[in-house]
């Protein structure tokens, strides 16, 4: 279970999260929607451990343990995975090399045995096949010269390979063409499991038709303003965020 | 990736001090008194059993050196060196020159084993693993102590021995080529070397021969206050090929030690020389105390048509590096290449680069330089590309990339271009970047800790050059880079 309790955070003196509460149960897919700049990416970065923020209050519990007290790599080993809105390029480092280094680093941290090269190759190729990622892409430097959609697909490949406990997808649908959206969604759905939770950040209801959420939350003013079932996403698509912005002004 | 894994293990295995080669070997030593004079030079020459012409050459160099000034144009600063406070000759006591490894002091063999150069095993394994062999010439302080695989090389007609031996056994070759690439009076340090050089390596590959294995020299400075002045001469005769590797270490000491080597390469028609260096001299401690002053003159002469000389270097050690491996592209159609990784951390100062001198027609050169600065170090790339009036069709491509880790270090790029021929085409690209916090965070989000993430990004940055190294050296070099950058993050 993931419990975000009264999270308050600032960047450069600007309050972005202002007492945010959210619980995601095991096996649950929670979707967050909210206007541009409302702090969705900030929330995901804070959970993953990016340094730039000042956390003034609150905690993020993963099975009762506060991840805010861990190093980013420890959070990763504990099962926190963030599919970035803007994945980074690592010049000169072959994708395959990167994946193996990451997987084995996590396994070492958990005191598991590292995968042998053949075991690793098989795991990558299976996952790449499902996501329709061509093999020669794995030899290229990670994300360098990849198209927007290819980068997003690569994020999901990493997620499949690392088998995290808690997956955060930050606008994974943006930049995907219609076919890729289907392939990626199928990839995510295949990973749904009783002991794995998802936080899906998106602006569009279309993604949620493929990855059907258990809960939908509206984020604005640094808080969860409203929560509901998947029908809430349809309502937002029809009406926009005017109601929530009005509240902000009031 | 196994190299990253090994890197991490290796880094973890090093506890307090990063420099793992900092051990000292206790040996009985034969030393000349401190200081420099004609008598010392006569002493060195006599110790080496040199002919008169060699002694005269040295004495002439010494006379000229006394009139010269230490250069000060490089972006390095250090206390004035007292050239009379240095031992110019130190040799492990040997009864006579060793004829086989069995005659080499076991303490020396042990020292080389600690460095990962098992001279003995190399020979024993010879029959077993024929593809992966490296012939080693080991230089301990001032003396070459063992050269492996001699017999087999001799069968191919390759001469691979210490320069002292070459002076005695192959004087005609030495006299013909010594000082023809780096003239006696080339520069202050080269002239000093000419006067006092104590040992080094000599290679001659005859016409049409492809040297059957990698040749390698490991230099180790062991004695206190000892200068190391080695002299290397490599000649690839027409149509021949040789690949040569050079490695260096020194014990940790509080005082600075001077290393002023000269390397001359000569490639005749259609010949090719690949010269690779992994330089790991003691860099000094975190506050800049101790370390090697590495003032080296390395130059290759593409004397024959269509000849090729490639310099590949991985420089991680030394307190001060002053080094510009260069190519004179004399033969028509000749090619010069320079691939370099220079890492500086702590208080290290690096001023390094290359010169590509285009003299012949249709000559080409390529420079790929990767500088990595961390800590409070200063890292300068200094390069010259020039085309002579007659060098029609000269081409150069230069790419200099600098990577900064932290914000107390400096990276500088100083390219000089001189073209006296209108048809010459010189291209220059340069970038300076920092490892971005976002890249580090991305890697850490995937499970790498900060040091592993830095090593991975750095490995990516230097990949183009690492690929140019012989296999055995590539993995070694990657590990070395990671070790050198240990403690540079956070
Ligand atoms: N380094 C920074 N300095 C100042 N403000 C910042 C900084 N980083 C983010 N912000 C601000 O924090 C707010 C939240 O940004 P965030 O990226 O979390 O929004 P978001 O909800 O993900 O938006 P989008 O839907 O456009 O992706 C924005 O107003 C943004 O400008
Ligand atoms: Mg965002």
XYZ file of C-alpha atoms and ligand atoms in Angstrom:
772
model
C 0.000 0.000 0.000
C 1.160 3.534 -0.793
C 0.096 6.295 1.555
C 0.899 9.916 0.821
C 0.117 11.882 3.936
C -0.151 15.653 4.203
C 2.674 16.290 1.748
C 3.818 19.913 1.654
C 6.657 20.936 -0.677
C 8.167 24.054 -2.179
C 10.592 24.883 -4.936
C 12.467 28.168 -4.755
C 10.022 29.439 -2.171
C 7.030 28.560 -4.298
C 4.490 26.208 -2.695
C 3.670 23.385 -5.131
C 2.215 20.697 -2.868
C 0.052 21.948 -0.066
C -1.117 19.104 2.167
C -1.633 16.374 -0.405
C -3.222 13.106 0.726
C -3.604 9.992 -1.395
C -3.778 6.259 -0.686
C -3.248 3.620 -3.365
C -3.963 0.018 -2.460
C -2.138 -3.054 -3.689
C -3.184 -3.954 -7.198
C -4.883 -0.578 -7.682
C -4.479 1.689 -10.690
C -4.965 5.294 -9.625
C -5.124 8.072 -12.212
C -4.269 11.706 -11.515
C -5.532 14.453 -13.779
C -5.059 18.151 -13.326
C -4.257 21.397 -15.117
C -0.774 22.211 -16.444
C 1.503 23.346 -13.684
C -0.635 21.910 -10.907
C 2.295 19.880 -9.540
C 1.728 16.379 -10.906
C 5.321 15.921 -12.102
C 6.549 17.514 -8.901
C 4.682 14.895 -6.894
C 6.228 12.087 -8.917
C 9.744 13.545 -8.609
C 9.371 13.922 -4.869
C 8.277 10.311 -4.500
C 11.243 9.169 -6.626
C 13.713 11.315 -4.668
C 14.739 14.248 -6.853
C 16.723 16.697 -4.768
C 15.491 20.106 -5.866
C 12.488 20.337 -3.551
C 12.104 21.448 -0.011
C 9.789 19.073 1.777
C 8.190 20.936 4.642
C 5.814 18.319 5.943
C 4.320 14.911 5.347
C 5.441 11.440 4.422
C 5.190 8.906 1.622
C 4.818 5.398 2.994
C 5.479 2.305 0.908
C 4.202 -0.616 2.962
C 4.615 1.515 6.053
C 8.156 2.712 5.300
C 8.779 6.365 4.627
C 10.562 6.498 1.255
C 11.359 10.196 1.727
C 14.154 9.085 4.060
C 15.816 6.887 1.434
C 18.344 7.613 -1.326
C 16.842 7.572 -4.842
C 18.639 4.301 -5.663
C 17.298 2.721 -2.448
C 13.786 3.750 -3.395
C 14.304 2.145 -6.792
C 15.501 -1.073 -5.166
C 12.482 -0.953 -2.843
C 10.289 -0.929 -5.941
C 9.549 2.702 -6.798
C 9.663 3.270 -10.553
C 9.047 6.512 -12.387
C 8.391 6.545 -16.127
C 9.597 10.083 -16.873
C 7.546 12.670 -18.701
C 10.828 13.649 -20.404
C 13.240 10.680 -20.394
C 16.935 11.657 -20.290
C 19.564 10.845 -22.923
C 22.743 9.054 -21.849
C 25.251 9.483 -24.713
C 27.671 6.648 -25.396
C 25.921 4.180 -23.087
C 24.224 1.382 -25.008
C 20.636 0.813 -23.888
C 21.458 -2.827 -23.182
C 24.393 -1.806 -21.003
C 22.258 0.628 -19.069
C 19.469 -1.878 -18.486
C 21.864 -4.499 -17.208
C 23.644 -2.070 -14.901
C 20.320 -0.896 -13.465
C 18.820 -4.337 -13.002
C 21.913 -5.772 -11.376
C 22.353 -2.735 -9.127
C 18.824 -3.246 -7.821
C 19.349 -6.959 -7.375
C 22.567 -6.369 -5.466
C 20.820 -3.859 -3.222
C 18.173 -6.465 -2.447
C 20.873 -9.098 -1.897
C 19.621 -11.179 -4.792
C 21.990 -12.886 -7.227
C 22.757 -10.969 -10.383
C 21.453 -12.267 -13.681
C 23.888 -14.009 -15.990
C 24.262 -12.492 -19.430
C 22.083 -15.148 -21.155
C 19.350 -14.801 -18.505
C 19.461 -11.052 -18.876
C 19.393 -11.171 -22.681
C 16.356 -13.390 -22.609
C 14.507 -11.136 -20.175
C 15.211 -8.035 -22.280
C 14.330 -9.637 -25.564
C 11.037 -10.989 -24.227
C 10.058 -7.589 -22.891
C 11.247 -5.779 -26.033
C 9.276 -8.184 -28.231
C 6.043 -7.460 -26.378
C 6.553 -3.716 -26.753
C 7.534 -4.083 -30.419
C 10.931 -2.520 -29.787
C 13.417 -3.606 -32.474
C 16.594 -5.299 -31.255
C 19.051 -2.898 -32.832
C 17.508 -0.094 -30.803
C 18.860 -1.813 -27.695
C 22.377 -1.377 -29.046
C 21.974 2.360 -29.505
C 22.892 4.848 -26.803
C 19.982 5.175 -24.382
C 17.354 7.611 -25.658
C 19.887 9.414 -27.887
C 18.119 10.313 -31.106
C 15.063 8.285 -30.104
C 11.751 9.769 -31.192
C 9.382 10.974 -28.484
C 7.309 7.821 -28.800
C 10.372 5.552 -28.777
C 11.550 7.123 -25.545
C 8.208 6.459 -23.888
C 8.230 2.875 -25.044
C 11.720 2.472 -23.641
C 10.456 3.691 -20.261
C 7.856 0.935 -20.240
C 10.488 -1.610 -21.275
C 12.533 -0.592 -18.255
C 9.496 -0.878 -16.064
C 8.747 -4.374 -17.354
C 12.318 -5.458 -16.771
C 12.701 -3.989 -13.281
C 9.353 -5.381 -12.033
C 8.686 -2.545 -9.583
C 6.228 -2.564 -6.708
C 4.905 0.935 -7.389
C 4.869 2.400 -10.907
C 4.383 6.078 -11.607
C 3.651 6.926 -15.237
C 4.024 10.630 -15.930
C 2.197 11.446 -19.170
C 3.381 8.272 -20.816
C 0.683 8.751 -23.457
C 1.951 12.087 -24.728
C 3.893 11.712 -27.941
C 2.532 8.250 -28.720
C 0.808 7.542 -32.010
C -2.421 5.544 -31.946
C -0.769 2.168 -32.473
C 1.967 2.875 -29.941
C -0.620 3.937 -27.390
C -2.262 0.549 -27.741
C 1.040 -1.367 -27.535
C 2.211 0.583 -24.506
C -1.145 0.244 -22.750
C -1.119 -3.491 -23.337
C 2.390 -3.553 -21.902
C 1.188 -1.771 -18.789
C -1.924 -3.914 -18.456
C 0.207 -7.051 -18.658
C 2.092 -5.784 -15.617
C -1.021 -5.270 -13.526
C -0.758 -7.635 -10.595
C -2.227 -8.005 -7.094
C 0.967 -6.774 -5.442
C 1.732 -3.914 -7.832
C 0.180 -0.433 -7.759
C 0.121 2.266 -10.417
C -0.144 6.028 -10.389
C -1.003 7.151 -13.916
C -0.674 10.851 -14.675
C -2.436 11.931 -17.840
C -4.345 14.731 -19.488
C -6.442 12.546 -21.719
C -9.254 10.213 -21.140
C -8.156 8.163 -24.140
C -5.305 6.502 -22.201
C -7.751 5.562 -19.463
C -9.876 3.725 -21.986
C -6.939 1.412 -22.496
C -5.570 1.368 -18.969
C -8.788 1.359 -17.033
C -8.201 2.966 -13.617
C -9.765 1.894 -10.351
C -9.755 5.455 -9.059
C -9.399 8.919 -10.600
C -8.164 11.963 -8.670
C -8.228 15.598 -9.618
C -5.190 17.569 -8.553
C -5.184 21.351 -8.273
C -3.927 23.930 -5.809
C -1.359 21.421 -4.520
C -4.043 19.053 -3.252
C -6.313 16.236 -4.372
C -9.514 18.210 -4.911
C -11.771 15.333 -5.759
C -11.664 11.571 -6.111
C -13.960 9.162 -7.898
C -14.199 6.199 -10.232
C -13.340 6.075 -13.921
C -16.452 8.095 -14.804
C -14.796 11.126 -13.218
C -12.311 11.145 -16.089
C -15.164 11.354 -18.594
C -16.711 14.223 -16.684
C -13.401 16.117 -16.734
C -12.992 15.497 -20.437
C -16.415 17.087 -21.002
C -16.178 20.023 -18.563
C -12.484 20.806 -18.155
C -10.999 22.124 -14.922
C -13.060 25.329 -14.732
C -14.757 24.260 -11.490
C -11.469 23.609 -9.747
C -9.836 26.772 -11.034
C -12.822 28.762 -9.856
C -12.305 27.335 -6.400
C -8.699 28.440 -6.603
C -9.721 31.997 -7.394
C -12.289 32.058 -4.632
C 27.786 -4.375 -18.154
C 30.643 -6.331 -16.665
C 33.140 -3.485 -16.806
C 30.872 -1.294 -14.720
C 30.432 -4.097 -12.239
C 34.145 -4.718 -12.045
C 34.700 -1.024 -11.713
C 32.394 -0.859 -8.779
C 33.977 -3.856 -7.089
C 37.389 -2.466 -7.684
C 36.455 0.923 -6.339
C 34.912 -0.666 -3.276
C 38.008 -2.738 -2.673
C 40.038 0.397 -2.251
C 39.547 1.734 1.193
C 41.199 4.872 2.390
C 43.432 5.721 -0.455
C 42.488 5.553 -4.079
C 45.939 4.887 -5.382
C 46.409 1.163 -5.137
C 49.855 1.094 -6.681
C 51.359 3.060 -3.847
C 53.428 0.262 -2.375
C 57.167 0.349 -2.084
C 59.447 -2.551 -2.825
C 62.461 -3.052 -0.594
C 65.482 -3.882 -2.662
C 69.149 -3.382 -2.491
C 69.838 -0.464 -4.746
C 72.754 0.755 -6.708
C 72.580 4.560 -6.853
C 74.617 7.366 -8.283
C 75.108 10.325 -5.922
C 72.486 13.065 -6.067
C 72.784 15.843 -8.589
C 73.750 16.406 -12.178
C 77.230 16.888 -13.599
C 79.458 15.550 -16.352
C 80.715 12.979 -13.896
C 77.235 11.659 -13.260
C 76.670 11.335 -16.976
C 79.958 9.484 -17.362
C 78.888 7.249 -14.477
C 75.543 6.407 -16.123
C 77.179 5.760 -19.457
C 79.823 3.508 -17.865
C 77.167 1.598 -15.887
C 75.427 0.881 -19.140
C 78.625 -0.223 -20.854
C 78.023 2.325 -23.596
C 80.301 3.020 -26.543
C 82.085 6.370 -26.766
C 79.715 7.877 -29.362
C 76.839 7.520 -26.938
C 78.718 9.211 -24.125
C 79.649 12.076 -26.455
C 76.023 12.465 -27.483
C 74.993 12.697 -23.844
C 77.712 15.162 -22.907
C 76.809 17.354 -25.854
C 73.180 17.328 -24.758
C 74.194 18.246 -21.219
C 76.193 21.242 -22.452
C 73.255 22.501 -24.434
C 70.788 21.854 -21.624
C 72.772 24.114 -19.306
C 72.034 27.026 -21.632
C 68.293 26.336 -21.855
C 65.297 27.674 -19.926
C 62.509 25.587 -18.447
C 59.343 26.262 -20.504
C 56.570 28.205 -18.788
C 53.856 28.507 -21.412
C 51.772 25.577 -20.201
C 48.830 26.178 -17.896
C 50.494 24.475 -14.943
C 52.194 25.844 -11.869
C 54.646 24.186 -9.523
C 57.548 25.046 -7.271
C 60.867 25.391 -8.998
C 62.551 22.053 -9.521
C 66.047 21.736 -8.047
C 67.785 19.610 -10.649
C 70.665 18.986 -8.271
C 68.393 17.417 -5.675
C 67.505 14.428 -7.823
C 69.085 11.014 -8.187
C 69.665 10.398 -11.869
C 70.519 6.782 -11.586
C 69.062 4.090 -9.339
C 69.078 0.438 -10.213
C 68.075 -2.663 -8.361
C 71.357 -4.476 -7.595
C 71.875 -7.166 -10.141
C 75.076 -9.083 -10.480
C 74.876 -8.981 -14.229
C 72.127 -8.276 -16.698
C 69.529 -11.029 -16.220
C 69.529 -13.619 -18.982
C 66.196 -15.106 -18.040
C 63.414 -14.413 -15.578
C 64.991 -16.837 -13.124
C 67.808 -14.381 -12.619
C 65.503 -11.475 -11.842
C 65.156 -10.561 -8.184
C 61.979 -12.233 -6.880
C 61.086 -8.959 -5.111
C 60.871 -7.253 -8.479
C 58.732 -9.996 -9.921
C 56.492 -9.656 -6.870
C 56.219 -5.916 -7.413
C 55.104 -6.466 -10.983
C 52.629 -9.111 -9.925
C 51.057 -6.568 -7.581
C 50.702 -4.320 -10.580
C 48.897 -7.058 -12.408
C 51.763 -7.851 -14.763
C 52.738 -11.415 -14.071
C 55.870 -11.659 -16.175
C 56.363 -15.283 -15.293
C 52.824 -16.405 -16.075
C 52.930 -14.604 -19.359
C 55.703 -16.879 -20.478
C 54.268 -20.050 -19.062
C 50.929 -19.419 -20.666
C 52.608 -18.735 -23.952
C 51.826 -22.087 -25.540
C 48.322 -22.231 -24.160
C 46.679 -19.020 -25.234
C 48.295 -17.983 -28.474
C 45.898 -15.164 -29.374
C 46.049 -13.070 -26.272
C 49.720 -12.597 -25.590
C 51.625 -9.509 -24.739
C 55.394 -9.344 -24.646
C 56.482 -7.226 -21.688
C 59.591 -5.168 -21.056
C 59.606 -4.134 -17.416
C 61.525 -1.035 -16.375
C 62.149 -0.689 -12.655
C 63.508 2.706 -11.690
C 66.264 3.209 -14.194
C 66.791 -0.289 -15.476
C 65.029 -2.713 -17.703
C 64.747 -5.884 -15.640
C 63.080 -8.383 -17.881
C 61.860 -8.714 -21.403
C 59.564 -11.626 -22.141
C 58.994 -13.547 -25.355
C 62.369 -12.541 -26.681
C 63.061 -15.708 -28.560
C 59.788 -15.839 -30.366
C 60.045 -12.236 -31.417
C 63.577 -12.823 -32.650
C 62.290 -15.595 -34.900
C 59.995 -13.058 -36.542
C 62.984 -10.724 -36.849
C 61.533 -8.242 -34.382
C 63.998 -6.622 -32.018
C 62.375 -5.818 -28.674
C 64.804 -5.017 -25.903
C 65.905 -2.299 -23.547
C 67.457 0.735 -25.170
C 70.694 0.092 -23.263
C 70.935 -3.317 -24.823
C 70.132 -1.902 -28.250
C 72.939 0.636 -27.909
C 75.352 -2.217 -27.271
C 73.919 -4.836 -29.646
C 72.402 -2.819 -32.493
C 74.427 0.408 -32.610
C 73.886 0.866 -36.358
C 70.102 1.085 -35.925
C 70.266 3.271 -32.844
C 72.730 5.687 -34.428
C 70.671 5.898 -37.571
C 67.413 6.808 -35.813
C 68.026 8.129 -32.275
C 67.304 11.838 -32.030
C 65.983 12.070 -35.581
C 62.402 12.716 -34.487
C 62.993 14.553 -31.236
C 66.275 16.409 -31.800
C 68.649 16.694 -28.861
C 67.781 20.349 -28.375
C 64.066 20.035 -29.035
C 63.031 21.347 -25.636
C 64.348 21.665 -22.105
C 63.039 18.335 -20.846
C 63.939 16.420 -24.000
C 67.490 17.750 -23.830
C 67.749 16.772 -20.169
C 66.554 13.331 -21.131
C 69.158 13.067 -23.880
C 71.875 13.741 -21.316
C 70.741 11.409 -18.571
C 68.295 8.845 -19.968
C 68.774 5.608 -18.114
C 66.651 3.058 -19.859
C 63.618 2.511 -21.989
C 62.545 0.326 -24.821
C 63.794 -0.275 -28.307
C 61.698 -1.869 -31.026
C 62.614 -2.583 -34.611
C 60.156 -4.341 -36.884
C 61.752 -5.379 -40.170
C 60.317 -4.902 -43.639
C 56.988 -6.510 -44.287
C 56.678 -8.050 -40.809
C 53.494 -7.852 -38.816
C 54.640 -8.068 -35.213
C 53.144 -11.340 -33.920
C 52.010 -9.953 -30.548
C 51.350 -6.756 -28.643
C 54.520 -5.281 -27.182
C 54.340 -3.660 -23.806
C 56.501 -1.777 -21.345
C 55.674 -1.146 -17.727
C 57.550 1.633 -16.047
C 57.751 1.802 -12.319
C 59.487 4.426 -10.247
C 60.378 2.926 -6.894
C 63.299 4.797 -5.363
C 62.826 8.020 -3.437
C 63.889 11.315 -5.053
C 64.664 9.512 -8.237
C 64.026 10.956 -11.607
C 62.960 8.594 -14.301
C 64.223 9.434 -17.744
C 63.375 6.730 -20.134
C 63.938 6.811 -23.820
C 61.903 4.778 -26.233
C 62.657 4.305 -29.896
C 60.365 2.372 -32.190
C 61.079 1.832 -35.864
C 58.598 0.187 -38.212
C 60.368 -0.595 -41.459
C 58.579 -0.612 -44.821
C 55.233 -2.378 -44.823
C 55.459 -3.510 -41.196
C 52.997 -3.201 -38.318
C 53.414 -2.982 -34.569
C 51.164 -2.233 -31.634
C 52.827 -1.073 -28.442
C 51.384 -0.483 -24.974
C 52.876 1.537 -22.190
C 51.839 1.466 -18.533
C 53.225 3.398 -15.586
C 53.032 3.403 -11.793
C 54.911 4.848 -8.860
C 54.731 4.541 -5.062
C 53.044 7.218 -2.983
C 55.463 9.786 -1.678
C 55.190 13.218 -0.186
C 57.863 14.648 -2.453
C 57.299 15.210 -6.126
C 59.202 12.967 -8.468
C 60.287 13.963 -11.929
C 59.548 11.888 -14.970
C 60.905 13.255 -18.243
C 60.679 10.670 -20.981
C 61.262 10.903 -24.699
C 59.518 8.627 -27.152
C 60.402 8.581 -30.839
C 58.442 6.638 -33.439
C 59.482 6.195 -37.039
C 57.179 4.676 -39.639
C 58.685 4.056 -43.081
C 56.739 3.484 -46.321
C 53.382 1.753 -45.752
C 54.234 0.955 -42.134
C 51.907 1.378 -39.183
C 52.604 2.014 -35.501
C 49.953 2.021 -32.809
C 51.179 3.422 -29.517
C 48.860 3.184 -26.512
C 49.494 4.552 -23.045
C 47.700 4.063 -19.787
C 49.350 6.571 -17.509
C 48.662 6.076 -13.852
C 51.560 7.708 -12.042
C 50.848 8.727 -8.463
C 48.748 11.937 -8.669
C 49.555 13.312 -5.216
C 47.149 13.452 -2.291
C 43.877 15.360 -2.098
C 45.723 18.556 -1.106
C 48.226 18.343 -3.902
C 51.130 17.005 -1.838
C 53.463 14.667 -3.704
C 52.852 13.088 -7.069
C 54.753 12.740 -10.306
C 55.712 15.613 -12.572
C 55.208 14.084 -15.968
C 57.053 16.182 -18.568
C 57.169 13.996 -21.609
C 58.057 14.494 -25.252
C 56.436 11.987 -27.571
C 56.617 12.339 -31.301
C 56.035 10.119 -34.275
C 57.477 10.616 -37.737
C 55.413 9.259 -40.615
C 58.570 9.288 -42.674
C 57.418 7.018 -45.475
C 54.549 7.309 -47.920
C 51.178 6.006 -46.730
C 52.508 5.365 -43.248
C 50.245 5.546 -40.205
C 50.912 6.487 -36.588
C 48.197 6.318 -33.947
C 48.589 7.618 -30.405
C 45.990 6.496 -27.909
C 46.328 7.650 -24.341
C 44.427 7.334 -21.113
C 45.932 9.758 -18.640
C 44.657 9.514 -15.096
C 47.743 9.963 -12.929
C 50.543 12.479 -12.228
C 50.368 15.702 -10.258
C 51.316 17.590 -13.414
C 51.058 16.333 -16.954
C 52.810 18.165 -19.760
C 52.534 16.000 -22.781
C 51.760 16.398 -26.487
C 52.166 13.174 -28.478
C 52.532 14.446 -32.023
C 52.797 13.290 -35.606
C 54.960 14.655 -38.368
C 53.175 13.719 -41.567
C 56.136 13.781 -43.888
C 55.346 10.927 -46.281
C 52.757 11.569 -48.970
C 49.432 9.995 -48.068
C 50.477 9.421 -44.454
C 48.014 9.525 -41.587
C 48.284 10.580 -37.951
C 45.737 9.889 -35.242
C 45.467 10.998 -31.643
C 42.868 9.589 -29.283
C 43.045 10.838 -25.747
C 41.251 10.611 -22.443
C 42.679 12.886 -19.792
C 41.141 12.633 -16.340
C 42.012 15.065 -13.579
C 40.787 15.083 -10.008
C 41.947 16.508 -6.682
C 44.624 19.134 -7.356
C 45.942 17.576 -10.559
C 47.016 19.802 -13.445
C 46.889 18.498 -16.977
C 48.158 20.357 -20.020
C 48.064 17.885 -22.850
C 47.164 17.585 -26.485
C 48.853 16.929 -29.774
C 50.489 18.422 -32.820
C 49.728 17.283 -36.324
C 52.296 18.696 -38.712
C 51.233 18.161 -42.317
C 54.259 18.266 -44.635
C 53.485 15.718 -47.364
C 50.734 15.714 -49.950
C 47.307 14.259 -49.182
C 48.101 13.684 -45.537
C 45.280 13.233 -43.066
C 44.983 13.526 -39.326
C 42.324 12.945 -36.754
C 42.188 14.163 -33.156
C 39.640 12.969 -30.625
C 40.232 14.354 -27.155
C 38.066 13.736 -24.100
C 38.957 15.710 -21.004
C 37.274 14.972 -17.690
C 37.871 17.351 -14.803
C 36.744 16.828 -11.241
C 37.716 18.087 -7.794
C 39.820 21.258 -7.943
C 41.803 20.145 -10.966
C 42.657 22.058 -14.135
C 42.531 20.281 -17.476
C 43.769 21.938 -20.670
C 43.715 20.595 -24.191
C 46.406 22.269 -26.291
C 46.620 21.293 -29.921
C 48.333 22.437 -33.084
C 47.342 21.478 -36.590
C 49.519 22.921 -39.300
C 49.852 22.523 -43.054
C 53.123 23.285 -44.813
C 53.133 25.130 -48.140
C 53.576 21.873 -50.047
C 50.985 19.921 -48.078
C 48.294 20.057 -50.712
C 45.161 18.111 -49.894
C 45.899 18.038 -46.140
C 42.891 17.147 -44.027
C 42.296 17.284 -40.319
C 39.326 16.560 -38.142
C 39.495 17.601 -34.494
C 36.960 16.937 -31.807
C 37.596 18.096 -28.243
C 35.027 17.357 -25.602
C 35.322 18.367 -21.979
C 33.236 17.052 -19.154
C 33.113 18.810 -15.811
C 32.206 17.093 -12.573
C 31.448 19.552 -9.793
C 32.064 23.277 -10.028
C 35.558 23.844 -8.644
C 37.454 22.409 -11.588
C 38.414 23.962 -14.894
C 38.514 22.801 -18.507
C 40.303 24.787 -21.203
C 40.694 24.216 -24.916
C 43.524 25.926 -26.772
C 43.580 24.957 -30.437
C 46.128 26.463 -32.824
C 45.635 26.151 -36.564
C 48.215 27.222 -39.143
C 47.548 26.623 -42.795
C 49.966 27.701 -45.497
C 48.269 25.702 -48.213
C 44.943 26.860 -49.578
C 43.737 23.336 -50.335
C 44.029 22.198 -46.704
C 40.735 21.448 -44.956
C 40.738 21.570 -41.168
C 37.616 20.951 -39.139
C 37.350 21.628 -35.449
C 34.558 20.771 -33.029
C 34.592 21.384 -29.322
C 32.058 20.941 -26.547
C 32.098 21.464 -22.812
C 29.436 19.867 -20.708
C 28.645 19.051 -17.138
C 27.175 15.804 -15.971
C 23.664 17.069 -15.440
C 21.817 16.535 -12.191
C 18.893 15.316 -14.269
C 20.969 12.597 -15.930
C 22.303 11.469 -12.567
C 18.825 11.441 -11.079
C 17.503 9.418 -14.000
C 20.208 6.770 -13.485
C 19.690 6.731 -9.734
C 15.927 6.335 -10.203
C 16.814 3.112 -12.012
C 18.832 1.834 -9.075
C 22.410 3.069 -9.575
C 23.996 4.935 -6.704
C 25.609 8.282 -7.405
C 29.096 6.914 -7.971
C 27.875 4.126 -10.242
C 25.769 6.617 -12.161
C 28.763 8.931 -12.628
C 30.977 6.046 -13.769
C 28.359 4.963 -16.284
C 27.933 8.445 -17.739
C 31.705 8.965 -17.887
C 32.171 5.614 -19.613
C 29.674 6.747 -22.199
C 31.555 10.011 -22.648
C 34.899 8.310 -23.315
C 33.587 5.403 -25.354
C 34.912 6.588 -28.719
C 38.454 6.572 -27.383
C 38.207 3.406 -25.270
C 37.238 1.560 -28.436
C 40.593 2.475 -29.935
C 42.528 0.694 -27.189
C 43.631 -2.930 -27.493
C 41.119 -5.163 -25.690
C 43.295 -5.963 -22.659
C 43.751 -2.278 -22.014
C 40.188 -1.157 -22.613
C 38.715 -2.799 -19.528
C 41.713 -1.739 -17.450
C 41.327 1.831 -18.644
C 37.642 2.001 -17.773
C 38.342 0.768 -14.270
C 41.155 3.214 -13.883
C 38.967 6.139 -14.897
C 36.324 5.146 -12.353
C 38.940 4.804 -9.621
C 40.449 8.172 -10.467
C 37.080 9.841 -10.139
C 36.262 8.165 -6.858
C 35.140 10.730 -4.313
C 34.534 13.363 -6.977
C 30.760 13.334 -6.583
C 28.456 14.246 -3.727
N 12.898 24.840 -10.716
C 11.703 25.463 -10.592
N 11.646 26.731 -10.190
C 10.459 27.371 -10.060
N 9.290 26.781 -10.312
C 9.277 25.510 -10.712
C 10.487 24.778 -10.877
N 10.155 23.530 -11.271
C 8.812 23.489 -11.367
N 8.275 24.675 -11.032
C 6.865 25.043 -11.051
O 6.123 24.103 -10.293
C 4.816 24.016 -10.819
C 4.432 22.560 -10.978
O 5.134 22.002 -12.045
P 4.896 20.505 -12.512
O 5.870 20.214 -13.564
O 4.902 19.617 -11.329
O 3.445 20.577 -13.121
P 2.574 19.476 -13.847
O 1.325 19.347 -13.097
O 3.368 18.263 -14.032
O 2.284 20.170 -15.255
P 2.107 19.543 -16.733
O 0.722 19.036 -16.794
O 2.267 20.719 -17.632
O 3.141 18.489 -16.918
C 4.811 24.805 -12.137
O 4.193 26.032 -11.896
C 6.265 24.965 -12.424
O 6.517 26.159 -13.154
Mg 4.127 17.229 -15.702
